[in-house]
Amino acid sequence: MLRSHTCGELTIANIGEKVTLCGWVQKSRDLGGLTFIDLRDRYGITQLAFNMDVHSTLCLEARKIGREFVIKAIGSVKERESKNLKMATGEIEIVVDHLEVLNAAITPPFTIEEQTDGGDDLRMKYRYLDLRRANVRANLELRHRIAIESRNYLDKLKFLEVETPVLIKSTPEGARDFVVPSRMNQGQFYALPQSPQTFKQLLMVAGFDRYYQIVKCFRDEDLRADRQPEFTQIDCEMSFIEREDILNTFEGLVRHLFESVKGIKIDSLPRMSYADAMKYYGCDKPDTRFDMQFVELNERVKNKGFKVFDDAELVIGINAKGCSEYTRKQLDELTNFVKRPQIGATGLVYARVNSDGTVKSSVDKFYDAEQLNAWAEKMNAQPGDLILILAGGINKTRKAMSELRLEMGTRLGLRDKNTFSCLWVIDFPLLEYSEEVNRYFAMHHPFTSPLPEDLTLIKENPGAVRANAYDMVINGVEVGGGSIRIHDRNLQSQMFSLLGFTTEEAQDQFGFLMNAFEFGAPPHGGIAFGFDRLCSLFGGSESIRDFIAFPKNNSGRDVMIDAPSVIHNDQLKELGIDVKE
Amino acid sequence: MLRSHTCGELTIANIGEKVTLCGWVQKSRDLGGLTFIDLRDRYGITQLAFNMDVHSTLCLEARKIGREFVIKAIGSVKERESKNLKMATGEIEIVVDHLEVLNAAITPPFTIEEQTDGGDDLRMKYRYLDLRRANVRANLELRHRIAIESRNYLDKLKFLEVETPVLIKSTPEGARDFVVPSRMNQGQFYALPQSPQTFKQLLMVAGFDRYYQIVKCFRDEDLRADRQPEFTQIDCEMSFIEREDILNTFEGLVRHLFESVKGIKIDSLPRMSYADAMKYYGCDKPDTRFDMQFVELNERVKNKGFKVFDDAELVIGINAKGCSEYTRKQLDELTNFVKRPQIGATGLVYARVNSDGTVKSSVDKFYDAEQLNAWAEKMNAQPGDLILILAGGINKTRKAMSELRLEMGTRLGLRDKNTFSCLWVIDFPLLEYSEEVNRYFAMHHPFTSPLPEDLTLIKENPGAVRANAYDMVINGVEVGGGSIRIHDRNLQSQMFSLLGFTTEEAQDQFGFLMNAFEFGAPPHGGIAFGFDRLCSLFGGSESIRDFIAFPKNNSGRDVMIDAPSVIHNDQLKELGIDVKE
């Protein structure tokens, strides 16, 4: 080793020792008689001291060394005169007697500090410098720790990590595949997996009983802020289980991660039906760090001459506790918020519950005091509270109210990133109907089993069938989802047929799986966690990009290495493909 | 859970317990009054017993159940009358009182036994059935165990697992890339990584200090028996180290794996120079389970009138201990072996050392007894030994003798797959000259550092420069290789120039790395292990395919899912590519 210690480990216990450190120059201070260098590595920062009186040549050398130079310093550990107790090494410094520049550095394009002056583009282009920042490195250390602890937990439960292939077969169902032209089989393509779904099911057919993998998956989608073309899943599957077993096993995983990685104890996770999630939170991934559930007001508001409510399919209110004193400006902000095109409400009705118990609403001319008091009662609103009401079509109103609820949660400071509220959302619809293409789509995927008690509905009313599926939601983020799978060939065929596959198409694309079901497939089910998102949640960040070593930008580009890029014509020729002009 | 226990855990300690087991029917035996079913799962086999006298309906049901049916059985644990002490559960059986068929099975296309009647093609097509065989499953369990223990070892040494991207940039140097057309950047392509080489070096520049990853890599090569288009590496890199540190750290890994996974203690690994490996074993990955080193005989055989030897650049012998009694037929076999086109020797000379100490050779007319005795002395051959001699050009003769040595090792039973002999081969040449394209190629890759003491040679005699590179060889298999990397921009530029890159090409393809070197790159180096091969070696098999859950065949096809395959024209259109007719 070029060093005897790292920059994070020397303390007063080492005083008097001769040590060799290597690292990067975080900063240097020239105080005339004394020069100090803060030497940084992954493990910490240690102060190097050079004394002009004692060793002038060396001190002069040290003064010439710039930020981010890589150096090796040999010296003795000495107790500091002015200690910095915030740092692990803050009680000591190294009195250097030998110094070597291992590599020089030109000036970085942004400062290597937790708060940097580098913008996103610059940071991504020089990602290797961005990764030197302690907070970015800490994100990836956290990721490593979560991976290790996930494996420990699953290994103890006898899950086997099995690698499934990356070069697989393209299937038109679901999101768009990335494809890979085959040189040895010209005109044919591999696809990169969107998930190892069929392979993990085949592992269950193979009797592997418990499988997991922390695995890269790929989706060629138009990217939004928090999407990456390649992403990582903790992918799991179990045999001979029922839904309850999966829920217990994997809430166990998440509770283990919270405890081992963050030292936080999490209670057992409540279960909420999809129907309730929609009714009370307007979305299937409710942020349950705060209450503010929807209250349906149809009964109390209709037929009083207010056309907006009279015409509405649904009128719902939320109770913003303690907000009755909101100003006109604040209420206008909220109205503008819900009227933004991406939310699309036509307006916002409010009612203040004053300190004297009277209720004052924006639609007073349609409702008398008694009626308004009835609203407040229904909303469980106390003096000082503010009732916010939206009305319209069911889905749209719920969606808009969900956004408003989150906005109010944020405004009221109810969404602390260091508080964690986890739950299971269960009993999703099996199918979604698309008016556009006039057929059903699988809400999760075509391998999801219906709830046993809904099986009889599948012929006459498929839209009403609930899936034996579940999502884990933490702080309003869907961190994982899965289902009990179909393991019966006939039911699987029926499912493909519901989804508009002809028998030939189903056989062509998924014949291997349906055939496998004929050779003794066990009841099985599983789950996949979005690993990037789980890490960002644990790290208290909304951006998954900060938890990926080398992420791509919103155009799917790696700006550091400049990929994708044009390839040689020879390569295209060998692959038997042409690029269209 | 659908079961209370697995099929591998019940013993006499459980006698009297009511249990529920699930699994596959391995076989059933109808003995008239009694019917037995062997129920199998991943954990073992448990015998189910049905008594015609006690429970006739159930017994009749049981008789109808075929092989590979998935069933659930409830019953009581009872001590067996005739115990099978070879099985963990061999002392008990389950007297069944409830039986449920969870899924039926049609007859599998081959027997689900360790020794199967299924050929390779059939096994691959129904890989999910092949994976039910205990030995195939054991291979993947071994793989899981090696992965876990590798991570444990590296985690303890503070290596961070960091995921590097799969969608990267194509570079013409090295093997052929798989490419992925970009829909969002039409006409441009990602490449799948042949290794995370540049990314792990950038992680060192980023100060990550110690990195590892168990990671899929890809090469679009024409496949040989033991090659897969996607394969897995244990990829590692360290900063502030010298070669000795890497060798110690990673022989530590392999010794830890041998001890923790196989219970075998391995001594510290000897180091052998590439030059010595070639001189004494004729190849850079010598099988050192047995000795039989090459002895150069030029001095003792030349200028005695035997033209073959006189004209030869090199004459080498090996001593096949105890083989002096080889028959004419055996010697002919060896001669034919070395004359096969893939070996290409023109003939084989032998000399027997008889029990009376006389030496009898196939070229007696050119050499007298004294001269032949001098051969035997040089070869350290004793009565009973057989000397085998090849002659010709240096490289060709060494290569042929290497094959002959391995063949003799096999014939003499010196290559036991349960004996492990590990070593490091070091000091490889940095460059190889290709007469074909009239330039140097990097023997490892363009990022390999020259040995410091050879740096001065790089201008006048690049072919003589040795690399600071190392391979780990176990039983004649290269299981890992790596090097100390270049961390200096100028040396890296010089290297690219030696390899025929123009400045523009180097900048275009590897500019990001060379730029990174300007911002303070630490001395660093690393290694990558072929994980599939390491697993097969631990499993005592020559085929890596048996250690991969879903391998591809020699045409790069997954015959189970039938990939690669033709994709929709819409997909091609979206990607902006055409398939040539």
mmCIF file with all atom_site columns, N, CA and C in Angstrom, chain A residues 41-72:
data_model
loop_
_atom_site.group_PDB
_atom_site.id
_atom_site.type_symbol
_atom_site.label_atom_id
_atom_site.label_alt_id
_atom_site.label_comp_id
_atom_site.label_asym_id
_atom_site.label_entity_id
_atom_site.label_seq_id
_atom_site.pdbx_PDB_ins_code
_atom_site.Cartn_x
_atom_site.Cartn_y
_atom_site.Cartn_z
_atom_site.occupancy
_atom_site.B_iso_or_equiv
_atom_site.pdbx_formal_charge
_atom_site.auth_seq_id
_atom_site.auth_comp_id
_atom_site.auth_asym_id
_atom_site.auth_atom_id
_atom_site.pdbx_PDB_model_num
ATOM 1  N N  . ASP A 1 41 ? -9.686  11.785 1.577  1.00 0.00 ? 41 ASP A N  1
ATOM 2  C CA . ASP A 1 41 ? -9.956  10.577 0.809  1.00 0.00 ? 41 ASP A CA 1
ATOM 3  C C  . ASP A 1 41 ? -11.375 10.136 1.128  1.00 0.00 ? 41 ASP A C  1
ATOM 4  N N  . ARG A 1 42 ? -11.751 8.945  0.694  1.00 0.00 ? 42 ARG A N  1
ATOM 5  C CA . ARG A 1 42 ? -13.132 8.490  0.897  1.00 0.00 ? 42 ARG A CA 1
ATOM 6  C C  . ARG A 1 42 ? -13.506 8.427  2.368  1.00 0.00 ? 42 ARG A C  1
ATOM 7  N N  . TYR A 1 43 ? -12.492 8.258  3.216  1.00 0.00 ? 43 TYR A N  1
ATOM 8  C CA . TYR A 1 43 ? -12.768 7.956  4.609  1.00 0.00 ? 43 TYR A CA 1
ATOM 9  C C  . TYR A 1 43 ? -12.795 9.185  5.502  1.00 0.00 ? 43 TYR A C  1
ATOM 10 N N  . GLY A 1 44 ? -12.308 10.304 4.991  1.00 0.00 ? 44 GLY A N  1
ATOM 11 C CA . GLY A 1 44 ? -12.331 11.501 5.808  1.00 0.00 ? 44 GLY A CA 1
ATOM 12 C C  . GLY A 1 44 ? -11.314 12.531 5.357  1.00 0.00 ? 44 GLY A C  1
ATOM 13 N N  . ILE A 1 45 ? -11.038 13.462 6.267  1.00 0.00 ? 45 ILE A N  1
ATOM 14 C CA . ILE A 1 45 ? -10.089 14.538 5.987  1.00 0.00 ? 45 ILE A CA 1
ATOM 15 C C  . ILE A 1 45 ? -9.110  14.612 7.154  1.00 0.00 ? 45 ILE A C  1
ATOM 16 N N  . THR A 1 46 ? -7.832  14.727 6.839  1.00 0.00 ? 46 THR A N  1
ATOM 17 C CA . THR A 1 46 ? -6.822  14.886 7.888  1.00 0.00 ? 46 THR A CA 1
ATOM 18 C C  . THR A 1 46 ? -5.983  16.119 7.576  1.00 0.00 ? 46 THR A C  1
ATOM 19 N N  . GLN A 1 47 ? -5.668  16.861 8.624  1.00 0.00 ? 47 GLN A N  1
ATOM 20 C CA . GLN A 1 47 ? -4.894  18.081 8.435  1.00 0.00 ? 47 GLN A CA 1
ATOM 21 C C  . GLN A 1 47 ? -3.391  17.783 8.414  1.00 0.00 ? 47 GLN A C  1
ATOM 22 N N  . LEU A 1 48 ? -2.742  18.284 7.369  1.00 0.00 ? 48 LEU A N  1
ATOM 23 C CA . LEU A 1 48 ? -1.278  18.190 7.292  1.00 0.00 ? 48 LEU A CA 1
ATOM 24 C C  . LEU A 1 48 ? -0.703  19.549 7.674  1.00 0.00 ? 48 LEU A C  1
ATOM 25 N N  . ALA A 1 49 ? 0.366   19.536 8.447  1.00 0.00 ? 49 ALA A N  1
ATOM 26 C CA . ALA A 1 49 ? 0.968   20.797 8.882  1.00 0.00 ? 49 ALA A CA 1
ATOM 27 C C  . ALA A 1 49 ? 2.418   20.892 8.410  1.00 0.00 ? 49 ALA A C  1
ATOM 28 N N  . PHE A 1 50 ? 2.775   22.070 7.907  1.00 0.00 ? 50 PHE A N  1
ATOM 29 C CA . PHE A 1 50 ? 4.137   22.335 7.436  1.00 0.00 ? 50 PHE A CA 1
ATOM 30 C C  . PHE A 1 50 ? 4.634   23.582 8.156  1.00 0.00 ? 50 PHE A C  1
ATOM 31 N N  . ASN A 1 51 ? 5.801   23.482 8.766  1.00 0.00 ? 51 ASN A N  1
ATOM 32 C CA . ASN A 1 51 ? 6.327   24.602 9.537  1.00 0.00 ? 51 ASN A CA 1
ATOM 33 C C  . ASN A 1 51 ? 7.510   25.235 8.810  1.00 0.00 ? 51 ASN A C  1
ATOM 34 N N  . MET A 1 52 ? 7.358   26.507 8.489  1.00 0.00 ? 52 MET A N  1
ATOM 35 C CA . MET A 1 52 ? 8.371   27.229 7.720  1.00 0.00 ? 52 MET A CA 1
ATOM 36 C C  . MET A 1 52 ? 9.702   27.268 8.478  1.00 0.00 ? 52 MET A C  1
ATOM 37 N N  . ASP A 1 53 ? 9.619   27.395 9.766  1.00 0.00 ? 53 ASP A N  1
ATOM 38 C CA . ASP A 1 53 ? 10.848  27.485 10.573 1.00 0.00 ? 53 ASP A CA 1
ATOM 39 C C  . ASP A 1 53 ? 11.588  26.156 10.612 1.00 0.00 ? 53 ASP A C  1
ATOM 40 N N  . VAL A 1 54 ? 10.818  25.082 10.699 1.00 0.00 ? 54 VAL A N  1
ATOM 41 C CA . VAL A 1 54 ? 11.431  23.769 10.880 1.00 0.00 ? 54 VAL A CA 1
ATOM 42 C C  . VAL A 1 54 ? 11.915  23.185 9.553  1.00 0.00 ? 54 VAL A C  1
ATOM 43 N N  . HIS A 1 55 ? 11.132  23.369 8.512  1.00 0.00 ? 55 HIS A N  1
ATOM 44 C CA . HIS A 1 55 ? 11.402  22.658 7.265  1.00 0.00 ? 55 HIS A CA 1
ATOM 45 C C  . HIS A 1 55 ? 10.958  23.548 6.109  1.00 0.00 ? 55 HIS A C  1
ATOM 46 N N  . SER A 1 56 ? 11.789  24.559 5.809  1.00 0.00 ? 56 SER A N  1
ATOM 47 C CA . SER A 1 56 ? 11.328  25.603 4.899  1.00 0.00 ? 56 SER A CA 1
ATOM 48 C C  . SER A 1 56 ? 11.142  25.106 3.457  1.00 0.00 ? 56 SER A C  1
ATOM 49 N N  . THR A 1 57 ? 12.050  24.256 2.973  1.00 0.00 ? 57 THR A N  1
ATOM 50 C CA . THR A 1 57 ? 11.920  23.768 1.586  1.00 0.00 ? 57 THR A CA 1
ATOM 51 C C  . THR A 1 57 ? 10.588  23.051 1.405  1.00 0.00 ? 57 THR A C  1
ATOM 52 N N  . LEU A 1 58 ? 10.312  22.152 2.365  1.00 0.00 ? 58 LEU A N  1
ATOM 53 C CA . LEU A 1 58 ? 9.088   21.369 2.301  1.00 0.00 ? 58 LEU A CA 1
ATOM 54 C C  . LEU A 1 58 ? 7.864   22.281 2.356  1.00 0.00 ? 58 LEU A C  1
ATOM 55 N N  . CYS A 1 59 ? 7.938   23.272 3.208  1.00 0.00 ? 59 CYS A N  1
ATOM 56 C CA . CYS A 1 59 ? 6.813   24.188 3.376  1.00 0.00 ? 59 CYS A CA 1
ATOM 57 C C  . CYS A 1 59 ? 6.581   24.974 2.087  1.00 0.00 ? 59 CYS A C  1
ATOM 58 N N  . LEU A 1 60 ? 7.679   25.352 1.448  1.00 0.00 ? 60 LEU A N  1
ATOM 59 C CA . LEU A 1 60 ? 7.547   26.086 0.178  1.00 0.00 ? 60 LEU A CA 1
ATOM 60 C C  . LEU A 1 60 ? 6.932   25.184 -0.891 1.00 0.00 ? 60 LEU A C  1
ATOM 61 N N  . GLU A 1 61 ? 7.388   23.943 -0.890 1.00 0.00 ? 61 GLU A N  1
ATOM 62 C CA . GLU A 1 61 ? 6.791   22.957 -1.811 1.00 0.00 ? 61 GLU A CA 1
ATOM 63 C C  . GLU A 1 61 ? 5.294   22.846 -1.577 1.00 0.00 ? 61 GLU A C  1
ATOM 64 N N  . ALA A 1 62 ? 4.926   22.702 -0.317 1.00 0.00 ? 62 ALA A N  1
ATOM 65 C CA . ALA A 1 62 ? 3.519   22.497 0.042  1.00 0.00 ? 62 ALA A CA 1
ATOM 66 C C  . ALA A 1 62 ? 2.666   23.658 -0.437 1.00 0.00 ? 62 ALA A C  1
ATOM 67 N N  . ARG A 1 63 ? 3.226   24.864 -0.375 1.00 0.00 ? 63 ARG A N  1
ATOM 68 C CA . ARG A 1 63 ? 2.462   26.033 -0.781 1.00 0.00 ? 63 ARG A CA 1
ATOM 69 C C  . ARG A 1 63 ? 2.114   26.030 -2.262 1.00 0.00 ? 63 ARG A C  1
ATOM 70 N N  . LYS A 1 64 ? 2.922   25.290 -3.026 1.00 0.00 ? 64 LYS A N  1
ATOM 71 C CA . LYS A 1 64 ? 2.709   25.281 -4.487 1.00 0.00 ? 64 LYS A CA 1
ATOM 72 C C  . LYS A 1 64 ? 1.626   24.280 -4.906 1.00 0.00 ? 64 LYS A C  1
ATOM 73 N N  . ILE A 1 65 ? 1.208   23.470 -3.961 1.00 0.00 ? 65 ILE A N  1
ATOM 74 C CA . ILE A 1 65 ? 0.279   22.394 -4.311 1.00 0.00 ? 65 ILE A CA 1
ATOM 75 C C  . ILE A 1 65 ? -1.152  22.906 -4.342 1.00 0.00 ? 65 ILE A C  1
ATOM 76 N N  . GLY A 1 66 ? -1.819  22.663 -5.443 1.00 0.00 ? 66 GLY A N  1
ATOM 77 C CA . GLY A 1 66 ? -3.170  23.202 -5.629 1.00 0.00 ? 66 GLY A CA 1
ATOM 78 C C  . GLY A 1 66 ? -4.253  22.232 -5.203 1.00 0.00 ? 66 GLY A C  1
ATOM 79 N N  . ARG A 1 67 ? -5.480  22.719 -5.224 1.00 0.00 ? 67 ARG A N  1
ATOM 80 C CA . ARG A 1 67 ? -6.650  21.895 -4.921 1.00 0.00 ? 67 ARG A CA 1
ATOM 81 C C  . ARG A 1 67 ? -6.705  20.680 -5.830 1.00 0.00 ? 67 ARG A C  1
ATOM 82 N N  . GLU A 1 68 ? -7.098  19.555 -5.270 1.00 0.00 ? 68 GLU A N  1
ATOM 83 C CA . GLU A 1 68 ? -7.323  18.306 -6.001 1.00 0.00 ? 68 GLU A CA 1
ATOM 84 C C  . GLU A 1 68 ? -6.049  17.627 -6.491 1.00 0.00 ? 68 GLU A C  1
ATOM 85 N N  . PHE A 1 69 ? -4.881  18.183 -6.149 1.00 0.00 ? 69 PHE A N  1
ATOM 86 C CA . PHE A 1 69 ? -3.655  17.432 -6.392 1.00 0.00 ? 69 PHE A CA 1
ATOM 87 C C  . PHE A 1 69 ? -3.719  16.131 -5.589 1.00 0.00 ? 69 PHE A C  1
ATOM 88 N N  . VAL A 1 70 ? -3.117  15.082 -6.138 1.00 0.00 ? 70 VAL A N  1
ATOM 89 C CA . VAL A 1 70 ? -3.032  13.824 -5.406 1.00 0.00 ? 70 VAL A CA 1
ATOM 90 C C  . VAL A 1 70 ? -1.642  13.745 -4.795 1.00 0.00 ? 70 VAL A C  1
ATOM 91 N N  . ILE A 1 71 ? -1.565  13.645 -3.488 1.00 0.00 ? 71 ILE A N  1
ATOM 92 C CA . ILE A 1 71 ? -0.252  13.657 -2.838 1.00 0.00 ? 71 ILE A CA 1
ATOM 93 C C  . ILE A 1 71 ? -0.116  12.511 -1.839 1.00 0.00 ? 71 ILE A C  1
ATOM 94 N N  . LYS A 1 72 ? 1.140   12.267 -1.521 1.00 0.00 ? 72 LYS A N  1
ATOM 95 C CA . LYS A 1 72 ? 1.480   11.306 -0.482 1.00 0.00 ? 72 LYS A CA 1
ATOM 96 C C  . LYS A 1 72 ? 2.318   12.066 0.543  1.00 0.00 ? 72 LYS A C  1
#
